Amino acid sequence: LELCHCRMASGNPAPLVVLFFDHELAKRLREQGLEPIIIQGQNRYDLGMIKQLVEQLREHEIDVVHAHGYKATIACGLARRHLNFGLVKTEHGKVEFDPRKPLSWFKARLNFTVEQFLTRKYVDSVCYVTDDIGRFYDSAHRNLNRQTIHNGMAPLVAADYARPTDLPLDKINVGIVGRISEVKGIPVALEAMKLLQKSGQVRLNIIGTGKLTDYLQEMVANTPLADSVHFLGFRRNVYDYLAHLDILLMPSFHEGLPYTLLEAMSLGRPVVVSRVGGLQEVITDGHNGMLCPAGEAAPLAACLDKLLSDRELGHRLGQAARTDQNEHYTLETMGNKYETVYRQVMPPHPNGGATRG
């Protein structure tokens, strides 16, 4: 989700979603009966996209815009030069800069610098999905209106989801779900798999795609892990997998508050996660999951072995996780908090988006 616009003049928010790509999210929105507006340019720096955005904001008389991501923030900041609307931004994670790739590093730094300049100049309220992310931006967002609003979701029921045929019944299925990148710590999980006491009974299912896929597949090929580590690729029916995993594993080096974690909690799955970022804000070790030091294979293997040898422990952790998600990380709680922010930043006159430029 790049942008979310809300017409507030009628008293209740009416969402209008604007995306920069007509990909999976757009498909899922259409399945829910919500047709997104797609804004595309010849390249990511095409200023014609700003003109398209301004036209849409003016046509729909938008009062409040909610931006997600650097591209949305930059586009909305530039649009604010032409229109008057309240602008809310959510930071979902920390910025990743890779010094090993100078050109990519330079582009990322440039985008970040421009984004933060426009944030300070035009954003009315900045929200963070975790306190950890808020602390990361303490300096960049000094003196701005700021607050943490945790992600939330409607509860899921495991019985609603069919078991995928490629999750074998005769194995203990551990899963990693999401983008396959360096920050996710998947090589650490592979090293931990080698140390498991019950390694022959465990299958690690890696669900998702990313730039490290080929590297990790080569890392596993022609080793004892070849039979116990399976790369399943992208799955649209990811809830089916989450509902039937025995353990969800997140060995990340840093995280915001991923929906995969909340979804697994809602489905009552035991989770083993790194003691970093939003993971340690949500998971209390031994209560609703297990926390392990990031980047260390031996402690990760020990956590998994403990769950593998005590299935009742896994059940208790999963049930506590489900209760915590249902009580603290709900769609209603998140929505109410954001609606309060929207009303705080809404221009004092009606239909603010149509009044300038």
Short mmCIF file of C-alpha atoms in Angstrom, two decimals:
data_model
loop_
_atom_site.label_atom_id
_atom_site.label_comp_id
_atom_site.label_asym_id
_atom_site.label_seq_id
_atom_site.Cartn_x
_atom_site.Cartn_y
_atom_site.Cartn_z
CA LEU A 1 0.00 0.00 0.00
CA GLU A 2 1.54 3.28 -1.11
CA LEU A 3 -1.19 5.83 -0.42
CA CYS A 4 -4.54 5.82 1.30
CA HIS A 5 -6.88 8.76 0.86
CA CYS A 6 -9.90 9.41 3.08
CA ARG A 7 -12.80 11.73 2.32
CA MET A 8 -13.72 12.95 5.80
CA ALA A 9 -16.28 15.70 5.16
CA SER A 10 -19.24 13.33 5.49
CA GLY A 11 -18.17 12.32 9.00
CA ASN A 12 -16.96 8.78 8.22
CA PRO A 13 -13.77 7.91 6.31
CA ALA A 14 -14.34 6.63 2.78
CA PRO A 15 -11.12 5.01 1.52
CA LEU A 16 -9.62 5.65 -1.88
CA VAL A 17 -6.46 3.63 -2.50
CA VAL A 18 -3.75 4.84 -4.88
CA LEU A 19 -0.88 2.55 -5.90
CA PHE A 20 2.21 2.97 -8.02
CA PHE A 21 2.16 -0.65 -9.24
CA ASP A 22 -0.59 -2.89 -10.57
CA HIS A 23 0.67 -6.02 -8.84
CA GLU A 24 -0.50 -8.44 -6.15
CA LEU A 25 -1.90 -5.83 -3.77
CA ALA A 26 -4.05 -4.36 -6.53
CA LYS A 27 -5.40 -7.83 -7.32
CA ARG A 28 -6.29 -8.46 -3.68
CA LEU A 29 -8.02 -5.10 -3.37
CA ARG A 30 -10.16 -5.86 -6.41
CA GLU A 31 -11.07 -9.22 -4.88
CA GLN A 32 -12.39 -7.25 -1.89
CA GLY A 33 -14.47 -5.02 -4.15
CA LEU A 34 -12.16 -1.98 -3.95
CA GLU A 35 -10.81 -0.71 -7.27
CA PRO A 36 -7.47 1.06 -6.73
CA ILE A 37 -6.23 4.00 -8.76
CA ILE A 38 -2.92 3.12 -10.44
CA ILE A 39 -0.45 5.94 -11.05
CA GLN A 40 2.48 5.00 -13.27
CA GLY A 41 5.28 6.88 -15.00
CA GLN A 42 8.02 6.12 -17.45
CA ASN A 43 10.43 5.76 -14.51
CA ARG A 44 10.36 6.20 -10.73
CA TYR A 45 11.39 9.85 -11.03
CA ASP A 46 8.76 10.82 -13.63
CA LEU A 47 7.25 14.09 -12.37
CA GLY A 48 4.18 13.37 -14.46
CA MET A 49 3.10 11.08 -11.65
CA ILE A 50 2.84 14.08 -9.33
CA LYS A 51 0.47 15.75 -11.81
CA GLN A 52 -1.64 12.58 -11.92
CA LEU A 53 -1.76 12.45 -8.12
CA VAL A 54 -2.78 16.11 -7.83
CA GLU A 55 -5.56 15.55 -10.37
CA GLN A 56 -6.90 12.57 -8.41
CA LEU A 57 -6.76 14.41 -5.09
CA ARG A 58 -8.59 17.40 -6.56
CA GLU A 59 -11.18 15.29 -8.40
CA HIS A 60 -12.08 13.29 -5.28
CA GLU A 61 -11.92 16.33 -2.95
CA ILE A 62 -9.51 14.59 -0.60
CA ASP A 63 -9.08 15.97 2.93
CA VAL A 64 -6.49 13.54 4.33
CA VAL A 65 -3.74 11.49 2.68
CA HIS A 66 -1.98 8.60 4.40
CA ALA A 67 1.40 7.79 2.83
CA HIS A 68 3.30 4.52 3.17
CA GLY A 69 6.85 4.26 1.82
CA TYR A 70 9.42 6.72 0.55
CA LYS A 71 7.93 7.06 -2.94
CA ALA A 72 4.49 7.88 -1.57
CA THR A 73 5.94 10.38 0.89
CA ILE A 74 7.91 12.18 -1.82
CA ALA A 75 4.92 12.25 -4.18
CA CYS A 76 2.57 13.54 -1.48
CA GLY A 77 5.07 16.13 -0.28
CA LEU A 78 5.39 17.52 -3.80
CA ALA A 79 1.59 17.41 -4.21
CA ARG A 80 1.24 19.53 -1.07
CA ARG A 81 2.84 22.38 -2.99
CA HIS A 82 -0.34 22.54 -5.09
CA LEU A 83 -3.14 21.39 -2.75
CA ASN A 84 -4.11 21.73 0.88
CA PHE A 85 -4.74 18.40 2.63
CA GLY A 86 -3.71 16.76 5.87
CA LEU A 87 -0.75 14.42 5.39
CA VAL A 88 -0.08 11.41 7.62
CA LYS A 89 2.90 9.12 7.15
CA THR A 90 3.60 5.70 8.65
CA GLU A 91 7.13 4.37 9.03
CA HIS A 92 7.07 0.57 8.84
CA GLY A 93 10.76 -0.17 9.29
CA LYS A 94 14.32 1.03 9.37
CA VAL A 95 16.12 2.02 6.20
CA GLU A 96 18.53 -0.56 4.79
CA PHE A 97 21.70 0.80 3.14
CA ASP A 98 24.07 -1.69 1.48
CA PRO A 99 27.60 -0.18 1.25
CA ARG A 100 28.76 -3.13 -0.87
CA LYS A 101 26.78 -1.73 -3.82
CA PRO A 102 27.88 1.91 -4.23
CA LEU A 103 25.29 2.92 -6.83
CA SER A 104 22.41 1.36 -4.90
CA TRP A 105 23.76 2.90 -1.69
CA PHE A 106 23.90 6.36 -3.29
CA LYS A 107 20.34 6.10 -4.67
CA ALA A 108 19.00 4.87 -1.33
CA ARG A 109 20.74 7.68 0.56
CA LEU A 110 19.46 10.27 -1.92
CA ASN A 111 15.90 8.98 -1.71
CA PHE A 112 16.07 8.90 2.08
CA THR A 113 17.42 12.46 2.25
CA VAL A 114 14.71 13.83 -0.06
CA GLU A 115 12.01 11.86 1.77
CA GLN A 116 13.06 13.15 5.19
CA PHE A 117 13.29 16.75 3.96
CA LEU A 118 9.73 16.55 2.61
CA THR A 119 8.60 14.79 5.79
CA ARG A 120 9.82 17.66 7.96
CA LYS A 121 8.35 20.25 5.63
CA TYR A 122 4.94 18.80 4.74
CA VAL A 123 3.94 15.83 6.93
CA ASP A 124 1.48 16.76 9.67
CA SER A 125 1.80 13.57 11.72
CA VAL A 126 4.29 10.69 11.64
CA CYS A 127 3.28 7.28 12.98
CA TYR A 128 5.48 4.28 13.72
CA VAL A 129 4.39 0.66 13.92
CA THR A 130 6.80 0.06 16.84
CA ASP A 131 8.53 2.13 19.50
CA ASP A 132 11.85 0.82 18.20
CA ILE A 133 11.27 2.44 14.81
CA GLY A 134 10.22 5.65 16.54
CA ARG A 135 13.55 5.74 18.39
CA PHE A 136 15.40 5.14 15.10
CA TYR A 137 13.85 8.35 13.72
CA ASP A 138 14.31 10.45 16.89
CA SER A 139 16.81 12.77 15.24
CA ALA A 140 15.30 12.92 11.74
CA HIS A 141 11.79 13.65 13.07
CA ARG A 142 12.62 15.90 15.98
CA ASN A 143 9.82 18.42 16.76
CA LEU A 144 7.28 16.65 14.52
CA ASN A 145 3.94 15.32 15.74
CA ARG A 146 4.80 11.65 16.38
CA GLN A 147 3.25 8.53 17.88
CA THR A 148 3.37 4.74 17.79
CA ILE A 149 0.37 2.90 16.37
CA HIS A 150 0.88 -0.85 16.29
CA ASN A 151 -0.38 -2.83 13.32
CA GLY A 152 -3.67 -4.62 13.86
CA MET A 153 -5.81 -7.16 12.08
CA ALA A 154 -9.10 -9.02 12.27
CA PRO A 155 -8.77 -12.41 13.98
CA LEU A 156 -8.21 -15.53 11.89
CA VAL A 157 -9.61 -19.00 12.57
CA ALA A 158 -7.30 -21.90 11.73
CA ALA A 159 -10.20 -24.22 10.91
CA ASP A 160 -11.12 -21.96 7.98
CA TYR A 161 -7.94 -22.89 6.09
CA ALA A 162 -7.22 -26.17 4.34
CA ARG A 163 -3.91 -27.93 4.87
CA PRO A 164 -1.70 -27.59 1.76
CA THR A 165 -0.76 -30.89 0.20
CA ASP A 166 2.94 -29.97 0.20
CA LEU A 167 3.10 -29.81 4.01
CA PRO A 168 3.79 -33.48 4.86
CA LEU A 169 1.89 -35.01 7.76
CA ASP A 170 4.83 -37.17 8.82
CA LYS A 171 7.14 -34.19 9.45
CA ILE A 172 7.30 -31.35 11.97
CA ASN A 173 6.80 -28.35 9.71
CA VAL A 174 8.74 -25.20 10.60
CA GLY A 175 8.16 -22.20 8.35
CA ILE A 176 9.82 -18.94 7.34
CA VAL A 177 7.37 -16.69 5.49
CA GLY A 178 8.18 -13.45 3.69
CA ARG A 179 10.77 -11.66 1.63
CA ILE A 180 13.98 -13.67 1.14
CA SER A 181 16.66 -11.08 1.86
CA GLU A 182 19.75 -10.73 4.01
CA VAL A 183 17.96 -8.99 6.86
CA LYS A 184 15.72 -12.03 7.39
CA GLY A 185 18.62 -14.13 8.76
CA ILE A 186 17.73 -17.27 6.82
CA PRO A 187 21.33 -18.57 6.66
CA VAL A 188 21.29 -18.59 10.47
CA ALA A 189 18.19 -20.77 10.37
CA LEU A 190 19.92 -23.17 7.99
CA GLU A 191 22.88 -23.45 10.37
CA ALA A 192 20.45 -24.06 13.25
CA MET A 193 18.81 -26.87 11.28
CA LYS A 194 22.16 -28.71 11.27
CA LEU A 195 22.27 -28.57 15.07
CA LEU A 196 18.78 -29.86 15.83
CA GLN A 197 18.57 -33.03 17.90
CA LYS A 198 15.54 -34.12 15.86
CA SER A 199 16.77 -32.85 12.52
CA GLY A 200 15.50 -35.90 10.64
CA GLN A 201 11.93 -35.23 11.77
CA VAL A 202 11.90 -31.52 10.90
CA ARG A 203 11.17 -29.90 7.56
CA LEU A 204 11.94 -26.20 7.07
CA ASN A 205 9.53 -24.59 4.58
CA ILE A 206 10.72 -21.27 3.14
CA ILE A 207 7.73 -19.45 1.66
CA GLY A 208 8.40 -16.32 -0.38
CA THR A 209 10.71 -14.88 -2.99
CA GLY A 210 13.68 -12.55 -3.01
CA LYS A 211 17.14 -11.84 -4.26
CA LEU A 212 18.79 -14.41 -1.98
CA THR A 213 16.75 -17.37 -3.20
CA ASP A 214 19.33 -18.74 -5.66
CA TYR A 215 22.17 -18.27 -3.15
CA LEU A 216 20.31 -20.13 -0.40
CA GLN A 217 19.30 -22.95 -2.73
CA GLU A 218 22.94 -23.41 -3.70
CA MET A 219 23.90 -23.31 -0.03
CA VAL A 220 21.57 -26.24 0.68
CA ALA A 221 22.07 -28.28 -2.49
CA ASN A 222 24.17 -31.45 -2.17
CA THR A 223 24.27 -31.20 1.62
CA PRO A 224 22.45 -33.17 4.35
CA LEU A 225 19.94 -30.29 4.45
CA ALA A 226 18.77 -30.91 0.89
CA ASP A 227 15.99 -33.26 2.00
CA SER A 228 14.80 -31.17 4.95
CA VAL A 229 14.78 -27.61 3.52
CA HIS A 230 12.18 -26.78 0.88
CA PHE A 231 11.77 -23.52 -1.03
CA LEU A 232 8.09 -23.16 -1.84
CA GLY A 233 8.24 -19.76 -3.54
CA PHE A 234 5.36 -17.28 -3.54
CA ARG A 235 2.01 -18.58 -2.31
CA ARG A 236 -1.23 -16.61 -2.59
CA ASN A 237 -2.87 -18.92 -0.06
CA VAL A 238 -0.30 -18.15 2.62
CA TYR A 239 -2.90 -18.41 5.41
CA ASP A 240 -3.32 -22.09 4.55
CA TYR A 241 0.37 -22.60 5.28
CA LEU A 242 0.46 -20.44 8.41
CA ALA A 243 -2.56 -22.26 9.85
CA HIS A 244 -0.84 -25.64 9.54
CA LEU A 245 2.77 -24.88 10.42
CA ASP A 246 3.96 -26.40 13.67
CA ILE A 247 6.29 -23.44 14.30
CA LEU A 248 6.76 -20.05 12.63
CA LEU A 249 10.41 -18.98 12.60
CA MET A 250 11.65 -15.38 12.25
CA PRO A 251 15.45 -15.23 12.66
CA SER A 252 15.61 -11.61 11.42
CA PHE A 253 18.38 -9.12 12.18
CA HIS A 254 15.80 -6.35 12.52
CA GLU A 255 12.05 -6.06 11.99
CA GLY A 256 9.19 -3.62 12.32
CA LEU A 257 5.90 -5.30 13.17
CA PRO A 258 5.32 -7.81 10.36
CA TYR A 259 1.80 -8.93 9.66
CA THR A 260 3.11 -12.48 9.26
CA LEU A 261 3.85 -12.49 12.99
CA LEU A 262 0.38 -11.20 13.91
CA GLU A 263 -1.26 -13.67 11.51
CA ALA A 264 0.60 -16.62 13.01
CA MET A 265 -0.33 -15.42 16.50
CA SER A 266 -3.97 -15.09 15.51
CA LEU A 267 -3.90 -18.65 14.15
CA GLY A 268 -2.47 -19.94 17.43
CA ARG A 269 0.92 -20.94 16.03
CA PRO A 270 3.97 -21.03 18.35
CA VAL A 271 6.61 -18.57 17.14
CA VAL A 272 10.38 -18.44 17.55
CA VAL A 273 11.76 -14.99 16.74
CA SER A 274 14.87 -12.86 17.14
CA ARG A 275 15.12 -10.53 20.09
CA VAL A 276 15.01 -7.42 17.89
CA GLY A 277 12.77 -4.48 17.02
CA GLY A 278 9.03 -5.00 17.01
CA LEU A 279 9.42 -8.76 17.52
CA GLN A 280 10.55 -8.26 21.09
CA GLU A 281 7.89 -5.59 21.66
CA VAL A 282 5.15 -8.11 20.89
CA ILE A 283 6.66 -11.42 22.00
CA THR A 284 7.40 -12.11 25.67
CA ASP A 285 9.77 -15.04 25.98
CA GLY A 286 8.04 -18.08 27.43
CA HIS A 287 4.60 -16.44 27.45
CA ASN A 288 3.43 -16.06 23.84
CA GLY A 289 6.52 -17.21 21.96
CA MET A 290 10.26 -17.70 22.25
CA LEU A 291 12.97 -15.07 21.80
CA CYS A 292 16.51 -15.86 20.62
CA PRO A 293 19.59 -13.70 20.03
CA ALA A 294 19.80 -12.51 16.43
CA GLY A 295 22.51 -14.03 14.27
CA GLU A 296 23.31 -17.01 16.55
CA ALA A 297 22.53 -20.51 15.31
CA ALA A 298 23.11 -22.47 18.54
CA PRO A 299 20.57 -20.59 20.72
CA LEU A 300 18.08 -20.74 17.84
CA ALA A 301 18.51 -24.51 17.60
CA ALA A 302 18.08 -24.78 21.38
CA CYS A 303 14.77 -22.87 21.23
CA LEU A 304 13.51 -25.11 18.45
CA ASP A 305 14.63 -28.27 20.25
CA LYS A 306 12.75 -27.16 23.35
CA LEU A 307 9.52 -26.77 21.38
CA LEU A 308 10.08 -29.96 19.42
CA SER A 309 10.46 -31.99 22.61
CA ASP A 310 7.54 -30.34 24.44
CA ARG A 311 4.52 -30.07 22.16
CA GLU A 312 2.32 -28.98 25.08
CA LEU A 313 4.59 -25.95 25.52
CA GLY A 314 4.05 -25.05 21.88
CA HIS A 315 0.30 -25.32 22.35
CA ARG A 316 0.35 -23.02 25.41
CA LEU A 317 2.51 -20.45 23.63
CA GLY A 318 0.25 -20.52 20.58
CA GLN A 319 -2.91 -20.03 22.62
CA ALA A 320 -1.37 -17.13 24.56
CA ALA A 321 -0.23 -15.57 21.27
CA ARG A 322 -3.76 -15.85 19.87
CA THR A 323 -5.23 -14.20 22.96
CA ASP A 324 -2.71 -11.35 22.83
CA GLN A 325 -3.37 -10.68 19.15
CA ASN A 326 -7.14 -10.73 19.65
CA GLU A 327 -6.92 -8.33 22.60
CA HIS A 328 -4.09 -5.93 21.72
CA TYR A 329 -3.37 -5.94 17.96
CA THR A 330 -6.83 -5.60 16.48
CA LEU A 331 -8.07 -3.88 13.36
CA GLU A 332 -10.51 -1.85 15.44
CA THR A 333 -7.83 -0.52 17.80
CA MET A 334 -5.50 0.42 14.97
CA GLY A 335 -8.32 1.96 12.92
CA ASN A 336 -9.63 4.07 15.79
CA LYS A 337 -6.18 5.46 16.50
CA TYR A 338 -5.58 6.35 12.87
CA GLU A 339 -9.01 7.95 12.55
CA THR A 340 -8.15 10.15 15.51
CA VAL A 341 -4.96 11.22 13.74
CA TYR A 342 -6.86 11.87 10.49
CA ARG A 343 -9.30 14.19 12.26
CA GLN A 344 -6.44 16.03 13.96
CA VAL A 345 -4.69 16.82 10.66
CA MET A 346 -7.78 17.47 8.51
CA PRO A 347 -7.89 21.04 7.20
CA PRO A 348 -10.43 23.22 9.05
CA HIS A 349 -12.42 23.89 5.88
CA PRO A 350 -14.36 21.13 4.06
CA ASN A 351 -12.92 19.39 1.02
CA GLY A 352 -9.48 20.82 1.62
CA GLY A 353 -7.95 19.05 -1.35
CA ALA A 354 -9.85 21.19 -3.84
CA THR A 355 -8.92 24.59 -2.48
CA ARG A 356 -5.40 25.37 -3.60
CA GLY A 357 -3.53 25.45 -6.87
#
